[in-house]
Short mmCIF file of C-alpha atoms in Angstrom, two decimals:
data_model
loop_
_atom_site.label_atom_id
_atom_site.label_comp_id
_atom_site.label_asym_id
_atom_site.label_seq_id
_atom_site.Cartn_x
_atom_site.Cartn_y
_atom_site.Cartn_z
CA ASP V 1 10.47 -4.45 -9.38
CA THR V 2 8.93 -1.48 -7.58
CA GLY V 3 6.79 -3.41 -5.11
CA VAL V 4 7.24 -3.79 -1.37
CA SER V 5 10.25 -5.90 -0.47
CA GLN V 6 11.16 -7.61 2.78
CA ASP V 7 14.34 -9.18 4.00
CA PRO V 8 14.98 -11.88 4.97
CA ARG V 9 12.23 -14.08 3.58
CA HIS V 10 12.86 -16.75 6.19
CA LYS V 11 14.52 -16.65 9.59
CA ILE V 12 15.13 -19.50 12.00
CA THR V 13 16.38 -18.50 15.41
CA LYS V 14 16.77 -19.96 18.86
CA ARG V 15 14.63 -18.81 21.72
CA GLY V 16 16.14 -15.85 23.48
CA GLN V 17 17.94 -14.47 20.46
CA ASN V 18 17.21 -11.07 18.91
CA VAL V 19 16.07 -10.76 15.30
CA THR V 20 15.65 -7.79 12.98
CA PHE V 21 13.59 -7.62 9.79
CA ARG V 22 13.71 -5.00 7.09
CA CYS V 23 10.96 -3.63 4.87
CA ASP V 24 11.38 -1.39 1.83
CA PRO V 25 8.04 0.15 0.82
CA ILE V 26 6.94 1.40 -2.56
CA SER V 27 8.98 4.54 -2.99
CA GLU V 28 6.18 7.10 -3.19
CA HIS V 29 4.23 5.59 -0.27
CA ASN V 30 4.56 7.50 2.98
CA ARG V 31 2.59 5.07 5.15
CA LEU V 32 4.11 1.81 6.28
CA TYR V 33 2.44 -0.93 8.32
CA TRP V 34 3.68 -4.02 10.12
CA TYR V 35 1.43 -7.04 10.67
CA ARG V 36 1.86 -10.51 12.10
CA GLN V 37 -0.03 -13.47 10.70
CA THR V 38 -0.31 -17.05 11.90
CA LEU V 39 -1.80 -19.95 10.01
CA GLY V 40 -5.55 -19.66 9.47
CA GLN V 41 -5.73 -16.14 10.87
CA GLY V 42 -6.03 -12.72 9.32
CA PRO V 43 -3.19 -10.22 9.62
CA GLU V 44 -2.79 -8.82 13.14
CA PHE V 45 -1.87 -5.14 13.25
CA LEU V 46 1.41 -4.36 15.02
CA THR V 47 2.29 -0.77 14.22
CA TYR V 48 2.30 1.86 11.50
CA PHE V 49 4.29 4.88 10.40
CA GLN V 50 3.50 7.98 8.47
CA ASN V 51 6.84 9.11 7.11
CA GLU V 52 9.24 8.65 10.04
CA ALA V 53 6.62 9.08 12.77
CA GLN V 54 5.31 5.95 14.49
CA LEU V 55 1.66 6.90 14.92
CA GLU V 56 0.23 3.79 16.52
CA LYS V 57 1.46 0.64 18.20
CA SER V 58 -0.79 -2.27 19.04
CA ARG V 59 -1.51 -2.85 22.72
CA LEU V 60 -0.87 -6.51 21.96
CA LEU V 61 2.74 -5.70 21.21
CA SER V 62 5.02 -6.34 24.12
CA ASP V 63 8.01 -4.15 24.84
CA ARG V 64 10.21 -6.82 23.24
CA PHE V 65 9.05 -5.49 19.88
CA SER V 66 10.31 -2.24 18.44
CA ALA V 67 10.06 -0.68 15.00
CA GLU V 68 11.81 2.23 13.37
CA ARG V 69 11.60 4.15 10.17
CA PRO V 70 14.47 6.59 10.60
CA LYS V 71 14.35 8.46 7.31
CA GLY V 72 10.78 7.82 6.31
CA SER V 73 11.79 5.22 3.76
CA PHE V 74 12.70 1.67 4.83
CA SER V 75 11.64 0.31 8.20
CA THR V 76 13.02 -2.28 10.60
CA LEU V 77 11.17 -4.46 13.09
CA GLU V 78 13.22 -5.89 15.95
CA ILE V 79 12.14 -8.64 18.31
CA GLN V 80 14.27 -9.05 21.40
CA ARG V 81 14.54 -12.22 23.47
CA THR V 82 12.41 -14.20 21.01
CA GLU V 83 9.89 -16.71 22.29
CA GLN V 84 8.33 -19.69 20.52
CA GLY V 85 5.04 -17.80 20.39
CA ASP V 86 6.71 -15.22 18.15
CA SER V 87 6.84 -17.77 15.32
CA ALA V 88 4.69 -16.30 12.56
CA MET V 89 4.74 -14.55 9.20
CA TYR V 90 5.65 -10.87 9.59
CA LEU V 91 4.10 -8.79 6.85
CA CYS V 92 4.93 -5.26 5.82
CA ALA V 93 2.56 -3.11 3.76
CA SER V 94 2.69 0.42 2.43
CA SER V 95 0.15 2.93 1.17
CA LEU V 96 -0.30 6.51 0.14
CA SER V 97 -1.85 8.84 2.73
CA SER V 98 -4.80 9.58 0.46
CA GLU V 99 -7.97 7.77 -0.56
CA PRO V 100 -8.44 4.86 -0.68
CA TYR V 101 -5.32 4.12 1.41
CA GLU V 102 -5.00 0.81 -0.38
CA GLN V 103 -2.27 -1.25 1.23
CA TYR V 104 0.27 -3.15 -0.85
CA PHE V 105 1.94 -6.03 0.91
CA GLY V 106 5.44 -7.38 0.74
CA PRO V 107 6.16 -11.13 0.52
CA GLY V 108 6.62 -11.41 4.28
CA THR V 109 9.32 -12.76 6.57
CA ARG V 110 8.58 -16.16 8.05
CA LEU V 111 10.06 -16.44 11.54
CA THR V 112 10.56 -19.79 13.25
CA VAL V 113 11.72 -19.74 16.86
CA THR V 114 13.08 -23.10 18.04
CA GLY R 1 -15.80 -3.85 20.07
CA GLN R 2 -14.50 -4.64 16.62
CA ASN R 3 -15.75 -7.78 14.94
CA ILE R 4 -15.61 -9.09 11.40
CA ASP R 5 -17.22 -12.42 10.51
CA GLN R 6 -16.61 -14.55 7.46
CA PRO R 7 -17.23 -18.25 6.82
CA THR R 8 -14.13 -20.28 7.56
CA GLU R 9 -14.22 -22.49 4.49
CA MET R 10 -16.10 -22.80 1.22
CA THR R 11 -15.95 -25.23 -1.67
CA ALA R 12 -17.01 -24.61 -5.25
CA THR R 13 -16.65 -26.15 -8.70
CA GLU R 14 -14.56 -24.83 -11.56
CA GLY R 15 -16.67 -22.61 -13.83
CA ALA R 16 -19.27 -21.91 -11.16
CA ILE R 17 -20.09 -18.75 -9.20
CA VAL R 18 -19.39 -18.36 -5.49
CA GLN R 19 -20.38 -15.64 -3.02
CA ILE R 20 -18.29 -15.02 0.10
CA ASN R 21 -20.08 -13.02 2.78
CA CYS R 22 -18.63 -10.67 5.37
CA THR R 23 -20.45 -8.99 8.22
CA TYR R 24 -18.86 -6.39 10.41
CA GLN R 25 -19.45 -4.55 13.65
CA THR R 26 -16.90 -1.81 14.10
CA SER R 27 -16.80 1.43 16.05
CA GLY R 28 -16.24 3.35 12.83
CA PHE R 29 -16.35 2.71 9.11
CA ASN R 30 -14.40 4.29 6.31
CA GLY R 31 -14.40 1.64 3.60
CA LEU R 32 -14.18 -2.12 3.15
CA PHE R 33 -11.47 -4.04 1.32
CA TRP R 34 -11.26 -7.55 -0.05
CA TYR R 35 -7.87 -9.20 -0.39
CA GLN R 36 -6.85 -12.54 -1.87
CA GLN R 37 -4.11 -14.58 -0.22
CA HIS R 38 -2.62 -17.73 -1.68
CA ALA R 39 -0.98 -20.15 0.73
CA GLY R 40 2.41 -18.91 1.86
CA GLU R 41 2.07 -15.61 0.03
CA ALA R 42 1.15 -12.05 1.02
CA PRO R 43 -2.38 -10.66 0.58
CA THR R 44 -3.10 -8.92 -2.72
CA PHE R 45 -5.76 -6.25 -3.18
CA LEU R 46 -8.98 -7.24 -4.95
CA SER R 47 -11.60 -4.56 -4.33
CA TYR R 48 -12.67 -1.55 -2.29
CA ASN R 49 -16.15 -0.33 -1.37
CA VAL R 50 -16.96 2.83 0.56
CA LEU R 51 -20.47 3.56 -0.77
CA ASP R 52 -23.41 1.18 -0.91
CA GLY R 53 -23.71 -0.88 -4.04
CA LEU R 54 -21.83 -3.15 -6.35
CA GLU R 55 -18.31 -2.67 -7.67
CA GLU R 56 -17.41 -4.88 -10.61
CA LYS R 57 -13.90 -5.71 -11.71
CA GLY R 58 -13.66 -8.47 -14.28
CA ARG R 59 -14.64 -11.84 -12.82
CA PHE R 60 -14.77 -10.36 -9.31
CA SER R 61 -17.49 -8.10 -7.88
CA SER R 62 -17.95 -6.73 -4.39
CA PHE R 63 -21.11 -5.43 -2.76
CA LEU R 64 -21.58 -3.25 0.31
CA SER R 65 -24.55 -2.36 2.50
CA ARG R 66 -23.43 0.01 5.24
CA SER R 67 -26.80 0.00 7.02
CA LYS R 68 -26.61 -3.79 7.36
CA GLY R 69 -22.88 -3.96 8.07
CA TYR R 70 -22.61 -6.45 5.24
CA SER R 71 -20.48 -7.09 2.21
CA TYR R 72 -19.97 -9.93 -0.21
CA LEU R 73 -17.37 -10.88 -2.77
CA LEU R 74 -18.70 -12.58 -5.88
CA LEU R 75 -16.37 -14.69 -7.98
CA LYS R 76 -17.62 -15.77 -11.42
CA GLU R 77 -16.32 -18.38 -13.86
CA LEU R 78 -14.22 -19.92 -11.14
CA GLN R 79 -10.76 -21.16 -12.04
CA MET R 80 -8.51 -23.53 -10.13
CA LYS R 81 -6.14 -20.66 -9.43
CA ASP R 82 -8.91 -18.94 -7.44
CA SER R 83 -8.30 -21.46 -4.64
CA ALA R 84 -7.05 -19.14 -1.90
CA SER R 85 -8.04 -17.38 1.28
CA TYR R 86 -10.22 -14.28 0.87
CA LEU R 87 -9.86 -11.64 3.56
CA CYS R 88 -12.40 -8.96 4.38
CA ALA R 89 -10.98 -5.84 6.06
CA VAL R 90 -12.75 -2.73 7.35
CA ARG R 91 -10.96 0.58 7.52
CA ASP R 92 -11.24 2.46 10.77
CA ALA R 93 -12.86 5.87 10.64
CA GLY R 94 -10.11 7.42 12.72
CA ASN R 95 -7.15 9.32 11.43
CA ASN R 96 -4.92 6.28 11.40
CA ARG R 97 -6.88 4.59 8.61
CA LYS R 98 -6.06 1.27 10.22
CA LEU R 99 -7.51 -1.90 8.70
CA ILE R 100 -9.42 -4.34 10.91
CA TRP R 101 -9.13 -7.80 9.41
CA GLY R 102 -11.38 -10.81 9.34
CA LEU R 103 -9.93 -14.30 9.71
CA GLY R 104 -10.40 -15.07 6.04
CA THR R 105 -12.44 -17.58 4.06
CA SER R 106 -10.52 -20.49 2.58
CA LEU R 107 -11.99 -21.26 -0.85
CA ALA R 108 -11.28 -24.59 -2.54
CA VAL R 109 -12.12 -24.81 -6.23
CA ASN R 110 -12.56 -28.37 -7.44
CA PRO R 111 -12.47 -29.59 -11.03
#
């Protein structure tokens, strides 16, 4: 399967703990995006990379959130000191950096903070 | 500001045709996407419009009017498996090519 993959698919953690998610994009895609989605809402943009450079980070993202893409391939999203409000589906998508920049999504990581 | 409006819910009958509308007010425009999302799954790409007019792809068609800030997704010969959320997303005109997402329209197809 050459689609976008994410790991883990589900994560249950206690408030205050740190969690890290991984995303492996489609291999030839140099753009990678992270979104958060809650029930009944559209995806909420968190951040995106072109190759290893993080080009934009949402103002909604607190400093508890950090993302890396060290070699321009896979990416990790870390949430420190998790809060119950962080419970959501975290989606990763990738695209080429050429028209139409169509984004392909991974299956998501569902985070539950108890 | 950035705003994308879609109806929250729609209901249709198997075999029928349904049109899902999307209006947008964004600071820039560089294309509009429609995605389908089944419950608990990730969004999957359906269509892309950057010029005015109709794009047809099998049972699904999408229309764009840039002057009116309006698009619709037309689903023909509805099947039960078409029950899903349909998301409209506008691509920013800036260099980041970021997508601005609507909240989605939940479509229920009844027998």
